[in-house]
Coordinates of C-alpha atoms and ligand atoms in Angstrom, one line a residue:
M4 CA 17.5 -2.9 -24.9
D5 CA 14.4 -5.0 -24.9
T6 CA 14.2 -7.3 -21.9
Q7 CA 12.1 -10.3 -22.8
M8 CA 10.5 -12.0 -19.9
S9 CA 8.9 -15.4 -19.9
F10 CA 5.1 -15.6 -19.5
Q11 CA 2.3 -18.0 -20.1
P12 CA 0.2 -16.6 -23.0
V13 CA -3.5 -17.0 -22.5
G14 CA -4.4 -16.0 -26.1
P15 CA -5.4 -12.7 -27.5
A16 CA -8.5 -11.1 -26.1
P17 CA -10.9 -9.4 -28.5
A18 CA -10.6 -5.6 -28.4
G19 CA -12.5 -4.1 -25.5
R20 CA -12.7 -7.4 -23.5
T21 CA -10.4 -8.6 -20.8
A22 CA -9.3 -12.2 -21.0
I23 CA -9.3 -13.3 -17.3
S24 CA -6.8 -16.0 -16.2
A25 CA -6.8 -17.8 -12.8
Y26 CA -5.6 -16.0 -9.8
N27 CA -2.1 -17.2 -8.8
P28 CA -1.9 -17.3 -5.0
A29 CA 1.9 -18.2 -5.2
Y30 CA 2.7 -15.1 -7.2
D31 CA 6.1 -13.7 -6.1
P32 CA 7.5 -10.5 -7.6
L33 CA 11.1 -11.6 -7.1
V34 CA 10.6 -14.7 -9.3
S35 CA 7.4 -14.3 -11.2
P36 CA 6.7 -12.2 -14.4
P37 CA 4.1 -9.5 -14.0
G38 CA 1.1 -11.8 -14.7
R39 CA -1.4 -11.4 -17.5
G40 CA -5.1 -10.8 -16.9
Q41 CA -5.1 -12.6 -13.5
D42 CA -8.3 -12.6 -11.6
Y43 CA -8.6 -10.8 -8.3
A44 CA -7.4 -12.2 -5.0
P45 CA -10.4 -13.5 -3.0
T46 CA -10.7 -10.4 -0.8
Y47 CA -13.6 -9.1 1.2
W48 CA -13.3 -5.9 -0.8
V49 CA -13.6 -7.6 -4.1
A50 CA -16.7 -9.5 -2.8
T51 CA -18.4 -6.3 -1.7
A52 CA -17.3 -3.5 -4.1
G53 CA -19.8 -4.3 -6.8
E54 CA -19.1 -4.7 -10.5
P55 CA -15.7 -3.3 -11.6
P56 CA -16.1 -0.1 -13.8
E57 CA -15.8 -0.6 -17.5
D58 CA -12.2 -0.6 -18.9
D59 CA -10.7 -0.4 -22.3
G60 CA -9.7 -4.1 -22.7
P61 CA -6.2 -5.3 -23.3
V62 CA -3.8 -3.6 -25.7
N63 CA -4.5 -5.2 -29.1
G64 CA -2.1 -3.7 -31.7
D65 CA 0.4 -0.9 -31.5
I66 CA -0.5 2.4 -29.7
D67 CA 1.1 5.9 -29.5
A68 CA 0.6 7.9 -26.4
D69 CA 1.9 11.0 -24.8
V70 CA 2.1 9.6 -21.3
V71 CA 1.9 6.0 -20.2
I72 CA 1.3 4.9 -16.6
V73 CA 2.2 1.3 -15.7
G74 CA 0.0 -0.1 -12.9
S75 CA -3.6 0.6 -12.1
G76 CA -3.6 0.8 -8.3
F77 CA -4.3 3.9 -6.3
T78 CA -1.0 5.5 -7.5
G79 CA -1.4 4.9 -11.2
L80 CA -5.1 6.0 -11.1
S81 CA -4.3 9.1 -9.1
A82 CA -1.6 10.1 -11.5
A83 CA -3.8 9.5 -14.5
L84 CA -6.6 11.5 -12.9
T85 CA -4.3 14.4 -12.2
L86 CA -2.9 14.4 -15.7
A87 CA -6.4 14.5 -17.2
R88 CA -7.9 16.9 -14.8
D89 CA -5.1 19.4 -14.3
F90 CA -3.1 19.1 -17.5
G91 CA -5.6 17.9 -20.1
V92 CA -3.3 14.9 -20.8
K93 CA -5.3 11.7 -21.5
A94 CA -2.8 9.0 -20.3
V95 CA -2.8 5.4 -21.2
V96 CA -2.8 3.1 -18.2
L97 CA -1.3 -0.4 -18.7
E98 CA -2.2 -3.0 -16.1
A99 CA -0.8 -6.5 -16.2
N100 CA -3.9 -8.2 -14.6
R101 CA -7.4 -7.0 -13.9
A102 CA -7.8 -3.3 -13.1
V103 CA -6.8 -2.5 -9.5
W104 CA -5.5 -6.0 -9.0
G105 CA -2.5 -5.3 -6.7
C106 CA -2.3 -4.1 -3.1
T107 CA -5.0 -1.5 -3.7
S108 CA -7.7 -4.3 -3.7
R109 CA -6.1 -6.1 -0.7
N110 CA -5.2 -3.7 2.0
G111 CA -6.7 -2.9 5.4
G112 CA -8.2 0.4 4.2
Q113 CA -6.4 2.4 7.0
G114 CA -5.9 5.9 5.6
Q115 CA -3.2 7.5 7.7
N116 CA -1.5 10.9 7.7
A117 CA 1.8 9.2 7.0
S118 CA 4.2 8.1 4.3
G119 CA 6.7 5.2 4.5
R120 CA 7.5 3.3 7.7
L121 CA 9.2 6.0 9.7
Y122 CA 7.5 7.9 12.6
R123 CA 7.8 11.7 12.7
S124 CA 10.4 11.5 15.6
Q125 CA 12.5 9.4 13.2
W126 CA 12.2 12.0 10.5
I127 CA 13.8 14.5 12.9
A128 CA 16.5 12.1 13.8
R129 CA 17.3 11.4 10.1
W130 CA 17.0 14.8 8.4
G131 CA 16.8 17.4 11.2
L132 CA 14.0 19.5 12.4
A133 CA 13.7 22.0 9.5
T134 CA 13.4 19.2 6.9
A135 CA 11.1 17.2 9.1
K136 CA 8.7 20.1 9.4
R137 CA 8.7 20.7 5.6
L138 CA 8.1 17.0 5.0
D139 CA 5.2 17.1 7.5
A140 CA 3.7 20.0 5.7
E141 CA 3.9 18.1 2.4
I142 CA 2.4 14.8 3.9
R143 CA -0.3 16.8 5.6
E144 CA -1.2 18.5 2.4
G145 CA -1.3 15.1 0.7
F146 CA -3.6 13.7 3.4
E147 CA -6.0 16.6 2.9
Y148 CA -6.0 16.0 -0.9
W149 CA -6.8 12.3 -0.2
K150 CA -9.7 13.2 2.0
S151 CA -11.0 15.5 -0.7
L152 CA -11.0 12.5 -3.1
V153 CA -12.6 10.2 -0.4
A154 CA -15.4 12.8 0.0
Q155 CA -16.3 12.4 -3.7
V156 CA -16.7 8.6 -3.6
D157 CA -19.1 6.4 -1.8
C158 CA -16.5 4.2 0.0
D159 CA -17.9 3.6 3.5
A160 CA -15.5 6.2 5.0
Q161 CA -15.1 5.9 8.8
P162 CA -13.4 9.0 10.2
G163 CA -12.3 9.0 13.8
G164 CA -8.6 8.9 13.7
H165 CA -6.0 6.2 14.4
L166 CA -5.0 4.3 17.5
Y167 CA -1.5 3.0 18.2
T168 CA -1.9 0.5 21.0
A169 CA 1.2 -0.4 23.2
H170 CA 1.2 -4.2 23.1
R171 CA 3.6 -4.2 26.1
Q172 CA 4.3 -1.8 29.0
K173 CA 7.7 -0.9 27.7
K174 CA 6.2 0.5 24.5
M175 CA 4.3 3.2 26.5
A176 CA 7.3 5.4 26.8
F177 CA 7.9 5.2 23.0
L178 CA 4.2 6.2 22.3
E179 CA 4.3 9.0 25.0
N180 CA 7.4 10.5 23.3
E181 CA 5.7 10.2 19.8
A182 CA 2.5 11.9 21.1
R183 CA 4.6 14.7 22.6
V184 CA 6.5 15.2 19.3
M185 CA 3.2 15.1 17.3
R186 CA 1.8 17.8 19.7
E187 CA 4.7 20.1 20.5
V188 CA 6.7 20.0 17.2
F189 CA 4.0 19.4 14.6
G190 CA 0.9 20.8 16.3
Y191 CA -1.3 17.6 16.1
D192 CA -3.8 16.8 18.8
A193 CA -2.3 13.4 19.6
R194 CA -3.3 12.1 23.0
M195 CA -2.3 9.2 25.2
L196 CA -5.1 7.0 26.6
S197 CA -4.8 4.7 29.6
R198 CA -5.8 1.1 29.3
E199 CA -9.1 2.0 31.0
E200 CA -9.8 4.9 28.7
L201 CA -9.1 2.8 25.7
R202 CA -11.4 0.1 26.9
E203 CA -14.1 2.6 27.9
R204 CA -14.1 4.5 24.6
Y205 CA -12.8 2.2 21.8
V206 CA -11.7 -1.3 22.4
Y207 CA -10.9 -4.0 25.0
D208 CA -7.7 -5.3 23.4
R209 CA -6.4 -7.7 26.1
E210 CA -2.8 -7.0 25.1
A211 CA -3.1 -3.2 25.1
V212 CA -1.6 -1.4 28.1
G213 CA -2.5 2.0 26.6
A214 CA -2.6 3.8 23.3
M215 CA -1.8 7.0 21.4
H216 CA -4.8 8.4 19.5
E217 CA -4.2 10.7 16.6
P218 CA -7.2 12.4 15.2
D219 CA -6.2 12.1 11.6
G220 CA -7.2 8.8 10.1
V221 CA -10.1 7.6 7.9
G222 CA -10.9 3.9 7.3
V223 CA -12.2 3.3 3.8
H224 CA -13.4 0.5 1.5
P225 CA -10.3 0.6 -0.6
L226 CA -11.7 -1.0 -3.7
K227 CA -14.8 1.2 -3.8
L228 CA -12.5 4.2 -3.5
A229 CA -10.2 2.9 -6.3
Y230 CA -13.1 2.2 -8.5
G231 CA -14.2 5.8 -7.9
Y232 CA -10.8 7.1 -9.0
M233 CA -11.1 4.8 -12.1
R234 CA -14.5 6.1 -13.1
Q235 CA -13.4 9.7 -12.7
A236 CA -10.3 9.1 -14.7
R237 CA -12.1 7.3 -17.6
A238 CA -14.8 10.0 -17.6
L239 CA -11.9 12.5 -18.4
G240 CA -10.6 10.4 -21.3
V241 CA -8.0 8.2 -19.6
R242 CA -7.7 4.7 -21.2
I243 CA -7.2 1.8 -18.9
H244 CA -5.9 -1.5 -20.4
P245 CA -5.9 -4.5 -18.1
G246 CA -4.4 -7.8 -19.3
S247 CA -1.5 -5.7 -20.7
P248 CA 1.7 -6.4 -18.8
V249 CA 4.8 -4.4 -19.8
L250 CA 7.4 -7.0 -20.5
G251 CA 10.2 -5.0 -21.8
W252 CA 11.3 -1.5 -22.6
R253 CA 13.4 0.3 -25.2
A254 CA 14.5 3.9 -25.6
E255 CA 13.2 5.2 -29.0
N256 CA 13.3 8.8 -30.5
G257 CA 13.6 10.5 -27.1
G258 CA 10.7 8.5 -25.8
V259 CA 10.1 4.8 -24.9
R260 CA 8.7 1.8 -26.6
L261 CA 7.0 -0.6 -24.2
Q262 CA 6.4 -4.2 -25.1
T263 CA 3.1 -5.8 -24.2
P264 CA 2.0 -9.3 -25.3
N265 CA -0.3 -8.0 -28.1
G266 CA 1.4 -4.8 -29.2
Y267 CA 4.0 -2.1 -28.6
V268 CA 3.0 1.1 -26.8
R269 CA 5.2 4.1 -27.7
A270 CA 5.2 7.1 -25.3
R271 CA 7.0 10.3 -24.7
R272 CA 7.0 9.6 -21.0
V273 CA 6.3 6.6 -18.8
A274 CA 5.6 6.3 -15.1
F275 CA 5.8 3.1 -13.1
A276 CA 3.2 2.8 -10.3
T277 CA 3.8 -0.9 -9.8
G278 CA 4.3 -1.0 -6.0
G279 CA 5.2 -4.3 -4.4
Y280 CA 4.4 -6.0 -7.7
T281 CA 7.3 -4.5 -9.6
A282 CA 8.8 -7.5 -11.4
Q283 CA 12.6 -7.9 -11.8
G284 CA 13.9 -7.3 -15.3
V285 CA 11.3 -4.9 -16.8
N286 CA 13.7 -1.9 -16.5
R287 CA 17.0 -1.7 -14.7
L288 CA 16.0 1.6 -13.0
L289 CA 13.4 -0.4 -11.1
D290 CA 15.4 -3.6 -10.2
N291 CA 16.2 -4.2 -6.6
R292 CA 14.7 -0.9 -5.4
I293 CA 12.3 -2.5 -2.9
M294 CA 11.9 -5.4 -0.6
P295 CA 8.6 -6.9 -1.4
V296 CA 7.1 -8.1 1.9
L297 CA 4.0 -10.4 2.1
S298 CA 1.2 -9.2 4.3
N299 CA -1.8 -11.3 5.3
S300 CA -5.3 -10.3 6.1
L301 CA -8.5 -12.0 7.3
V302 CA -12.1 -10.9 7.7
T303 CA -14.5 -12.8 10.0
R304 CA -18.2 -13.5 9.6
V305 CA -20.5 -10.7 10.8
L306 CA -20.4 -10.6 14.6
T307 CA -23.7 -10.2 16.5
P308 CA -24.1 -7.1 18.7
A309 CA -23.7 -9.5 21.7
E310 CA -20.5 -10.9 20.4
R311 CA -19.1 -7.4 19.8
D312 CA -20.1 -6.4 23.3
A313 CA -18.4 -9.5 24.8
A314 CA -15.3 -8.9 22.8
G315 CA -15.2 -5.2 23.8
L316 CA -15.5 -3.7 20.3
K317 CA -17.1 -0.2 20.6
S318 CA -15.7 1.7 17.6
T319 CA -14.8 1.4 14.0
V320 CA -11.6 3.5 14.6
F321 CA -8.7 1.6 13.1
I322 CA -5.9 0.3 15.2
T323 CA -2.2 -0.8 14.8
D324 CA -0.1 -2.2 17.6
T325 CA 3.5 -1.3 18.4
R326 CA 5.1 -4.6 17.2
T327 CA 7.6 -4.2 14.4
L328 CA 5.8 -7.1 12.9
R329 CA 2.6 -5.3 13.7
F330 CA -1.0 -6.4 13.8
Y331 CA -3.5 -4.0 12.4
Y332 CA -7.2 -4.4 12.8
R333 CA -10.6 -2.8 12.8
L334 CA -14.3 -3.4 13.2
L335 CA -15.8 -3.0 9.7
P336 CA -19.0 -1.0 9.3
D337 CA -21.0 -4.2 8.7
G338 CA -19.9 -5.8 12.0
R339 CA -17.1 -8.1 10.8
M340 CA -13.6 -8.0 12.2
Q341 CA -10.6 -7.5 9.9
I342 CA -7.1 -8.2 11.1
G343 CA -3.7 -8.4 9.3
S344 CA 0.0 -9.0 9.9
R345 CA 3.1 -10.4 8.4
S346 CA 3.0 -13.5 6.2
A347 CA 5.4 -15.9 4.4
L348 CA 8.8 -14.9 3.1
R349 CA 8.1 -16.4 -0.3
G350 CA 5.0 -16.5 -2.6
A351 CA 5.5 -20.3 -2.9
D352 CA 4.8 -20.6 0.9
A353 CA 1.9 -18.1 1.1
Q354 CA -0.8 -20.7 1.3
H355 CA 0.7 -22.6 4.2
P356 CA -1.9 -22.8 7.0
R357 CA 0.5 -21.5 9.6
H358 CA 0.2 -17.9 8.3
L359 CA -3.5 -17.8 8.7
A360 CA -3.1 -19.5 12.1
L361 CA -0.8 -16.6 13.1
L362 CA -3.6 -14.1 12.4
R363 CA -6.2 -16.2 14.2
E364 CA -3.9 -16.5 17.3
G365 CA -3.3 -12.7 17.2
L366 CA -7.1 -12.1 17.1
A367 CA -7.7 -14.6 20.0
R368 CA -4.9 -13.0 22.1
K369 CA -6.4 -9.6 21.7
F370 CA -10.1 -10.8 21.9
P371 CA -10.3 -14.2 23.6
T372 CA -14.1 -14.5 23.0
L373 CA -13.3 -14.4 19.2
A374 CA -11.1 -17.5 19.4
G375 CA -12.2 -19.9 16.7
V376 CA -14.7 -17.5 15.1
D377 CA -15.5 -18.3 11.4
V378 CA -13.3 -16.6 8.9
D379 CA -15.1 -15.7 5.7
Y380 CA -12.2 -14.2 3.8
S381 CA -8.4 -14.5 3.9
W382 CA -5.9 -13.2 1.4
W383 CA -2.4 -11.7 1.1
G384 CA -0.5 -9.1 -0.9
W385 CA 3.0 -7.8 -1.5
V386 CA 3.9 -4.6 0.3
D387 CA 6.6 -2.3 -1.2
V388 CA 9.1 -1.7 1.6
S389 CA 12.0 0.4 0.4
H390 CA 15.5 -0.2 1.7
D391 CA 15.5 3.2 3.7
M392 CA 11.8 2.8 4.8
M393 CA 10.7 5.9 2.9
P394 CA 9.0 6.2 -0.6
R395 CA 10.2 8.1 -3.6
V396 CA 8.3 10.0 -6.3
T397 CA 11.0 10.7 -8.8
Q398 CA 12.7 10.6 -12.1
P399 CA 15.6 8.3 -11.3
D400 CA 17.8 9.2 -14.3
P401 CA 17.3 12.7 -15.8
A402 CA 18.5 11.4 -19.1
Q403 CA 15.6 9.0 -19.4
P404 CA 11.8 9.9 -19.6
V405 CA 11.1 7.2 -16.9
Y406 CA 9.5 8.1 -13.6
Y407 CA 8.2 6.1 -10.6
A408 CA 6.3 6.3 -7.3
F409 CA 6.5 3.5 -4.8
G410 CA 8.2 2.3 -1.6
Y411 CA 5.3 3.3 0.8
G412 CA 6.1 0.4 3.2
G413 CA 2.4 -0.5 4.0
N414 CA 1.3 3.1 4.4
G415 CA 0.0 3.8 0.9
V416 CA -3.8 4.0 1.1
A417 CA -3.8 7.7 1.7
F418 CA -0.3 8.8 0.6
S419 CA -0.7 7.1 -2.8
A420 CA -3.2 9.8 -3.9
H421 CA -0.7 12.5 -3.3
A422 CA 2.2 10.5 -4.7
G423 CA 0.2 9.9 -7.9
K424 CA -0.6 13.6 -8.1
R425 CA 3.1 14.6 -7.6
L426 CA 4.1 11.9 -10.1
A427 CA 1.9 13.5 -12.7
Q428 CA 3.2 17.0 -11.9
R429 CA 6.7 15.8 -12.0
M430 CA 6.2 14.4 -15.5
M431 CA 4.7 17.6 -16.6
G432 CA 7.6 19.7 -15.2
K433 CA 5.5 21.6 -12.7
D434 CA 7.3 24.4 -10.8
G435 CA 6.6 25.5 -7.2
V436 CA 6.6 22.1 -5.6
A437 CA 9.1 21.3 -2.9
W438 CA 11.0 18.8 -5.1
D439 CA 14.0 19.1 -2.8
L440 CA 12.4 16.9 -0.1
P441 CA 13.9 13.5 0.8
I442 CA 11.0 11.7 -0.8
Y443 CA 11.5 13.4 -4.1
D444 CA 15.1 14.4 -4.6
S445 CA 16.8 11.0 -5.1
P446 CA 16.1 7.5 -6.5
L447 CA 15.2 4.7 -4.1
P448 CA 18.4 3.2 -2.8
G449 CA 19.4 -0.2 -4.0
H450 CA 20.9 -2.9 -1.7
M451 CA 24.3 -4.4 -2.2
F452 CA 23.0 -7.8 -0.8
A453 CA 19.7 -7.7 -2.8
P454 CA 20.2 -11.2 -4.2
F455 CA 20.2 -12.5 -0.6
R456 CA 17.5 -10.3 0.8
R457 CA 15.1 -13.2 1.6
L458 CA 17.8 -14.8 3.8
G459 CA 18.3 -11.5 5.6
Q460 CA 14.5 -11.0 5.9
G461 CA 14.2 -14.4 7.6
L462 CA 16.9 -13.5 10.1
L463 CA 15.3 -10.1 10.7
Y464 CA 11.9 -11.7 11.3
R465 CA 13.4 -13.8 14.1
W466 CA 15.1 -10.8 15.6
Y467 CA 11.9 -8.7 15.4
Y468 CA 9.9 -11.6 17.1
L469 CA 12.4 -11.7 20.0
R470 CA 12.3 -7.9 20.3
D471 CA 8.5 -7.7 20.0
E472 CA 7.6 -10.6 22.3
V473 CA 10.5 -11.6 24.6
L474 CA 13.3 -9.0 25.3
Ligands
FAD18 C1 -2.6 -7.0 3.1 C2 -2.2 -5.6 3.0 C3 -2.7 -4.6 3.9 C4 -2.4 -3.3 3.7 N1 -3.0 -2.4 4.6 C5 -2.8 -1.1 4.4 C6 -3.5 -0.1 5.2 O1 -4.3 -0.5 6.0 N2 -3.1 1.2 5.1 C7 -2.2 1.6 4.2 O2 -2.0 2.8 4.1 N3 -1.6 0.7 3.3 C8 -1.9 -0.6 3.4 N4 -1.3 -1.5 2.6 C9 -0.5 -0.9 1.5 C10 -1.3 -0.3 0.4 O3 -2.3 -1.2 -0.1 C11 -0.4 0.1 -0.8 O4 0.6 1.0 -0.3 C12 -1.2 0.8 -2.0 O5 -2.3 0.1 -2.3 C13 -0.2 0.8 -3.1 O6 -0.9 1.2 -4.3 P1 -0.1 1.2 -5.7 O7 -1.0 1.8 -6.7 O8 1.2 1.9 -5.5 O9 0.3 -0.3 -6.0 P2 -0.7 -1.6 -6.3 O10 -2.1 -1.3 -5.9 O11 0.0 -2.8 -5.8 O12 -0.7 -1.6 -7.9 C14 0.4 -2.0 -8.7 C15 -0.2 -2.6 -10.0 O13 0.9 -2.7 -10.9 C16 0.7 -3.8 -11.7 N5 1.9 -4.1 -12.4 C17 3.0 -4.6 -11.9 N6 4.0 -4.8 -12.8 C18 3.4 -4.5 -14.0 C19 3.9 -4.5 -15.4 N7 5.1 -4.9 -15.7 N8 3.0 -4.1 -16.3 C20 1.7 -3.7 -16.0 N9 1.3 -3.7 -14.8 C21 2.1 -4.1 -13.8 C22 0.2 -4.8 -10.8 O14 -0.5 -5.9 -11.4 C23 -0.7 -4.0 -9.8 O15 -2.1 -4.1 -10.1 C24 -1.6 -2.8 2.7 C25 -1.1 -3.8 1.7 C26 -1.4 -5.1 1.9 C27 -0.9 -6.1 0.9

């Protein structure tokens, strides 16, 4: 059945040109349609990535394709790249807004050897040791694949690993256990650092009582990296159509017919790589599968060497703290500070100054000499948190040629490369992949209280705050 969604037409764009409409800061995937040709969020990455690569303009007339990918972030581009490079399939990528418009142009650029929101010790608790080890091998392979892509693109890569800082003394035991599990069970060189070692070698975060350092981890300029994926994919014949939201879907002759504002796109197979921007009502297999969570980010002006010294910033290694509503930050290669954390519950409230104030306060708590420093960029984006905290790359209904990959829970910069690759392989029926792993062998779970999830989220945020700061 066609599902017609309401949207504001901005008029047909001439073939090969993208009609750009204004960026909507109040966009909210639970209530807004997918957007059409929206300009980028005002991020530091957009300001510094250079001109976007050429694209193929909005869909203008009906198209037939073997494979269609919906969404042009890291996941969709990686899937299209794999299809072209490894299978000779020139996919058509449909993007509602400008190319790479979603989280991929808005994140912190922290590339971790991880997937989803669960720690490795939690994998063992949930699935047992044998499955946790197989999952680790898969995620580790994915991280190596991502690093091989990073090595091909000029994206300001900052190797050096990842620091988890304990924001309170009671979190040290948790980190110590995680470091032990990483070392003894999975063979990683994860090490604990005392407050003094952390300060001496990396950062003088006034809240941090110690940290776990894991050597895997590369900070990147995410948009330069994504533009790199895009250039490679287009060079192999992939077509990328921005300004082409998929508004509805119908099964047709064993394939699908996708409705865009200016034409139908018929395909034998379709993959959704729409992340936290997955709108309700496009396809019932996608509805209510994630909790879109708004995450905020700011970038300061360039700090002078003296300011960096006074703040205690010695390294560009990226950092997250142990709050559930965590702060993540890093010193960027050009001497600016980037910090991010939670934001509003609803898109309509995203611009309220209290959310930016929360980030400023977080920065000042960690680095008192940076209190009141000028902020040059501030933005937000919708993170795709799944109801069981782990992603899926899957075909949710074997009777339908529809696939998806999302639910990364704020850990998608690196894992999306592998997820896109596996998505492509899955569509092409590749054998020899461990498809029986928990991130592949089932659809994303729904939630029986999905219509009330914002209410539940508000209560959870209060509980997390108490647990993070008071109890
Ligand atoms: C502020 C912030 C900070 C983050 N920091 C980090 C970090 O440091 N490290 C990390 O690992 N992860 C981080 N993340 C998460 C990370 O950015 C994402 O996991 C990753 O970019 C997901 O990529 P994606 O391609 O799956 O989705 P996206 O990049 O969100 O792309 C989805 C695309 O689908 C399009 N779309 C949606 N619906 C339709 C439709 N119906 N028709 C056509 N197109 C459609 C959207 O317009 C969008 O461009 C952060 C996220 C945010 C918001």
